[in-house]
C-alpha positions as YAML, in Angstrom:
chain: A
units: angstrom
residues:
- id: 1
  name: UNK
  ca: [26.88, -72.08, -58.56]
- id: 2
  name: UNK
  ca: [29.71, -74.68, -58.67]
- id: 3
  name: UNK
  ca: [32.15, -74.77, -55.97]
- id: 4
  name: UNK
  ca: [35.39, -72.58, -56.57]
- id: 5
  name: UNK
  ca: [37.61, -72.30, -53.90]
- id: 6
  name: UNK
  ca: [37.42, -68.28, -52.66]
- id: 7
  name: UNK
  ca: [33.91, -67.58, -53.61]
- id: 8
  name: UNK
  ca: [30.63, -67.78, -53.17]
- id: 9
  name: UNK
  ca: [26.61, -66.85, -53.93]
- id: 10
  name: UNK
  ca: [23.17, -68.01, -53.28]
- id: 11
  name: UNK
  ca: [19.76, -66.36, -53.24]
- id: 12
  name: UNK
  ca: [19.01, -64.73, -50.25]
- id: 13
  name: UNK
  ca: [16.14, -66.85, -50.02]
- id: 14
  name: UNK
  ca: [13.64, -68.82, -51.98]
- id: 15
  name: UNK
  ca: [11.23, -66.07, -51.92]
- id: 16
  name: UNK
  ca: [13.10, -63.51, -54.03]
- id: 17
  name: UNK
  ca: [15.35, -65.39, -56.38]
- id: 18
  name: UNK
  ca: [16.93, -61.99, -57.65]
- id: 19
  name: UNK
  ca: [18.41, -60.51, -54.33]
- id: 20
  name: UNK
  ca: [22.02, -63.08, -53.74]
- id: 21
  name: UNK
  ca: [24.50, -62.58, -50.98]
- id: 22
  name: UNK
  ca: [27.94, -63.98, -51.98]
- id: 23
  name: UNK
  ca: [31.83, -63.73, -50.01]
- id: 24
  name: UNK
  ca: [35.09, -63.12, -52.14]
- id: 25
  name: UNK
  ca: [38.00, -64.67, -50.48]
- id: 26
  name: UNK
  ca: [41.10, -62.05, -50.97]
- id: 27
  name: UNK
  ca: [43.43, -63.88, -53.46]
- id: 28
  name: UNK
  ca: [47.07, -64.96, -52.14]
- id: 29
  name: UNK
  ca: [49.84, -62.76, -52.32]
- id: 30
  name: UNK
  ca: [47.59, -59.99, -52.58]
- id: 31
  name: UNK
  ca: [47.03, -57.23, -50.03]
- id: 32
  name: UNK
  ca: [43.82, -58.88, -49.42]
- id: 33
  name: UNK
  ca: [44.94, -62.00, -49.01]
- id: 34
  name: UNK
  ca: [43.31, -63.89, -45.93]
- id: 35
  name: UNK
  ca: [40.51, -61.53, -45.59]
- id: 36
  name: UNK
  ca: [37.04, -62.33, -46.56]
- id: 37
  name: UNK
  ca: [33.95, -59.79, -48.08]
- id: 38
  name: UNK
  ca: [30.92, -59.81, -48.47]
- id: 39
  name: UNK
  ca: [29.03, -58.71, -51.34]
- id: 40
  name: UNK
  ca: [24.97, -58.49, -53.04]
- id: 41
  name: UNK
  ca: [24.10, -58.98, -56.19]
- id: 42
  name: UNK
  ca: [20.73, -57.84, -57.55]
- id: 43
  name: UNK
  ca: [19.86, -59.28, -60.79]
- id: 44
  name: UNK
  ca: [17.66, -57.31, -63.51]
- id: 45
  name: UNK
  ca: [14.12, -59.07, -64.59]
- id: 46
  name: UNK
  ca: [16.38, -59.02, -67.75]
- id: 47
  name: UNK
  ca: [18.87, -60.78, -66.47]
- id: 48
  name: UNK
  ca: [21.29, -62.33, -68.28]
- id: 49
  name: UNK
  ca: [20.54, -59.69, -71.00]
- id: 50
  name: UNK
  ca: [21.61, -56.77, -68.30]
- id: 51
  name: UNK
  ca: [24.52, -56.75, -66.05]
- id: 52
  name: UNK
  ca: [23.40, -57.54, -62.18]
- id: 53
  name: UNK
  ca: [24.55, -54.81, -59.81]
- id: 54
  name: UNK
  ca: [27.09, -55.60, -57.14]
- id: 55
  name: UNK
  ca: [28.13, -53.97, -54.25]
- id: 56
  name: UNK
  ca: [30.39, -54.75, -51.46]
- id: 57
  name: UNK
  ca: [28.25, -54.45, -48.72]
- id: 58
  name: UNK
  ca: [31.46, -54.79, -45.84]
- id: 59
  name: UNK
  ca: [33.52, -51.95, -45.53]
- id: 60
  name: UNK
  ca: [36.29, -52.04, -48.55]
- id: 61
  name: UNK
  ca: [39.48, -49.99, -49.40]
- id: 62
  name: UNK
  ca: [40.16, -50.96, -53.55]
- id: 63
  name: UNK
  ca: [41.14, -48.28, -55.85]
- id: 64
  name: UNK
  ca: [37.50, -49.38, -57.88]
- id: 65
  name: UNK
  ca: [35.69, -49.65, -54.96]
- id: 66
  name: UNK
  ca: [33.79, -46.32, -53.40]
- id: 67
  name: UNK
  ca: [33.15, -45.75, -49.69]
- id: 68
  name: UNK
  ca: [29.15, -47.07, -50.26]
- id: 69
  name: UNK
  ca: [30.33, -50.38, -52.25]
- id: 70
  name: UNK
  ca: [29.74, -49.62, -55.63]
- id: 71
  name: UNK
  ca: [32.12, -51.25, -58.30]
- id: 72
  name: UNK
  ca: [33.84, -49.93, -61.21]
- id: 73
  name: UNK
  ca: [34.71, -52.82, -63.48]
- id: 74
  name: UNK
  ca: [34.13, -53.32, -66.99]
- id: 75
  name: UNK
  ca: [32.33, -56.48, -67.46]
- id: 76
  name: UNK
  ca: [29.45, -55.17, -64.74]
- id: 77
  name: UNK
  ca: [29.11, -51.82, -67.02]
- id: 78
  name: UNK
  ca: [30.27, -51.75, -70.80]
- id: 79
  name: UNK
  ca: [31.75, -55.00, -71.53]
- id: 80
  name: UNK
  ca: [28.97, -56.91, -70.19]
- id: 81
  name: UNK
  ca: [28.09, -60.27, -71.47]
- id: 82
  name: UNK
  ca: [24.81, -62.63, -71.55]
- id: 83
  name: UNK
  ca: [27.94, -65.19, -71.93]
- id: 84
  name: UNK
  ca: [28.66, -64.21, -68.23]
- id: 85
  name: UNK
  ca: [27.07, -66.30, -65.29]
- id: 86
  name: UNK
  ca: [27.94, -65.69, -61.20]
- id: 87
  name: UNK
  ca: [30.85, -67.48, -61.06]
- id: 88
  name: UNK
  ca: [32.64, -65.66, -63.82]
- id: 89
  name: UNK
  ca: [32.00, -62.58, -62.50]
- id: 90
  name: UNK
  ca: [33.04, -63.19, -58.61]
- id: 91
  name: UNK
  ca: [36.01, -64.36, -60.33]
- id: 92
  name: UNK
  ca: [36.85, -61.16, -61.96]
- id: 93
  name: UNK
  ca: [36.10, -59.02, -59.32]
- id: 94
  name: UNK
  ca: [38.41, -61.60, -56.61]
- id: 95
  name: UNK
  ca: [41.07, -60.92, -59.82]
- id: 96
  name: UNK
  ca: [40.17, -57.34, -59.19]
- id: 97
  name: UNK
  ca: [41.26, -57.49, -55.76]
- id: 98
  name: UNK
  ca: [45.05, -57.99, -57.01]
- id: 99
  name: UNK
  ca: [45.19, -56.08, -60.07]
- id: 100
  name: UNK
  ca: [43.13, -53.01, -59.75]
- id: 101
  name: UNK
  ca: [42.71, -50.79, -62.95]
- id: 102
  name: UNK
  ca: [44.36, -47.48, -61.25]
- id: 103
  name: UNK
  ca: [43.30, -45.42, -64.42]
- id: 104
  name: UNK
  ca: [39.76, -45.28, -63.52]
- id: 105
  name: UNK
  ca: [39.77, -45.19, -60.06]
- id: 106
  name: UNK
  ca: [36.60, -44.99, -57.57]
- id: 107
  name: UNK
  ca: [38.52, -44.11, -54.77]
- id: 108
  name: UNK
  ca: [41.71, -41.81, -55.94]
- id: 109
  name: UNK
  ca: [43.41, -42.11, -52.39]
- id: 110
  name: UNK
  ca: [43.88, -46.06, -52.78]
- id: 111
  name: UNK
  ca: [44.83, -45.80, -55.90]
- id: 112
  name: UNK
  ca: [47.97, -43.49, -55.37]
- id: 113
  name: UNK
  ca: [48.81, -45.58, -52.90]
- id: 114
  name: UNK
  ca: [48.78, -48.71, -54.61]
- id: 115
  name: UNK
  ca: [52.43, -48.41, -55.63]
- id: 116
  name: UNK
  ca: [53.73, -45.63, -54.08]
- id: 117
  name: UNK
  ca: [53.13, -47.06, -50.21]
- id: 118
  name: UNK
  ca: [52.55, -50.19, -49.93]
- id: 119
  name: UNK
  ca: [52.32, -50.14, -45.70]
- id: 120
  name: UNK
  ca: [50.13, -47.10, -46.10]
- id: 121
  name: UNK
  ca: [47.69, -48.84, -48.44]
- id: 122
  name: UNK
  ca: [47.91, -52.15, -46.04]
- id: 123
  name: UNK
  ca: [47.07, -49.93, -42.97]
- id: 124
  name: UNK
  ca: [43.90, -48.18, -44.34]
- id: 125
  name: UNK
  ca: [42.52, -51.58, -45.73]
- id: 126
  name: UNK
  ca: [43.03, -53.06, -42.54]
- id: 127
  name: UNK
  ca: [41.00, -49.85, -40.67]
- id: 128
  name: UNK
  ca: [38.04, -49.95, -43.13]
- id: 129
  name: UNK
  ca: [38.12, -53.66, -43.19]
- id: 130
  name: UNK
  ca: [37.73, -53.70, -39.27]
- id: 131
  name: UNK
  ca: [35.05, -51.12, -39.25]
- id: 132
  name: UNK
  ca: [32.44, -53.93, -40.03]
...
């Protein structure tokens, strides 16, 4: 994958080239900012034909984020692409991390609180983020 500041992937190991571990860097200026998550990515034999799933597999507190990991975003579900490669998509979901899409959320709670209380929202990301 080439080197973009913020995130990263590679195979777990040489063995099975389909299992990858990667880290999202929160983006600046961004609730998330500073902190750093980890995340798998399990690629279909049909791969790049079929979306790969990702999961956070640190605790995480995003509006499209559930309490086991699992991601709601677009590109990993409907609007997938054979177009898209790893880096894209780490990109979207660090762009994620900053602009959630609060009308399909995964986890309601975060989502009210998104805009309506901002300290709130800080202090339960920082509690689940410190539970790993």
């Amino acid at each position: 994958m080439a080197n973009t500041p913020g995130i990263s992937a590679f195979p777990e190991s040489d063995a099975n080239m389909l299992l990858w571990t990667g880290t999202i860097e929160g983006p600046e200026g961004t609730y998330y900012e500073g902190l750093k998550f980890k995340i798998s990515i399990q690629f279909p034999a049909n791969y790049p034909y079929t979306a790969p799933t990702i999961k956070f597999t640190c605790p995480m507190w995003h509006p499209n984020v559930d309490m086991s990991g699992n991601i709601c975003l677009d590109i990993l579900k409907e609007k997938w692409s054979a177009v898209y490669n790893v880096q894209t998509i780490l990109l979207s979901l660090q762009s994620l991390l900053g602009e959630p899409n609060n009308k399909s959320p995964l986890n309601a709670q975060a989502a009210q609180l998104w805009d309506k209380n901002p300290a709130e929202y800080k202090r339960l990301l920082m509690q689940r983020y410190q539970e790993d």
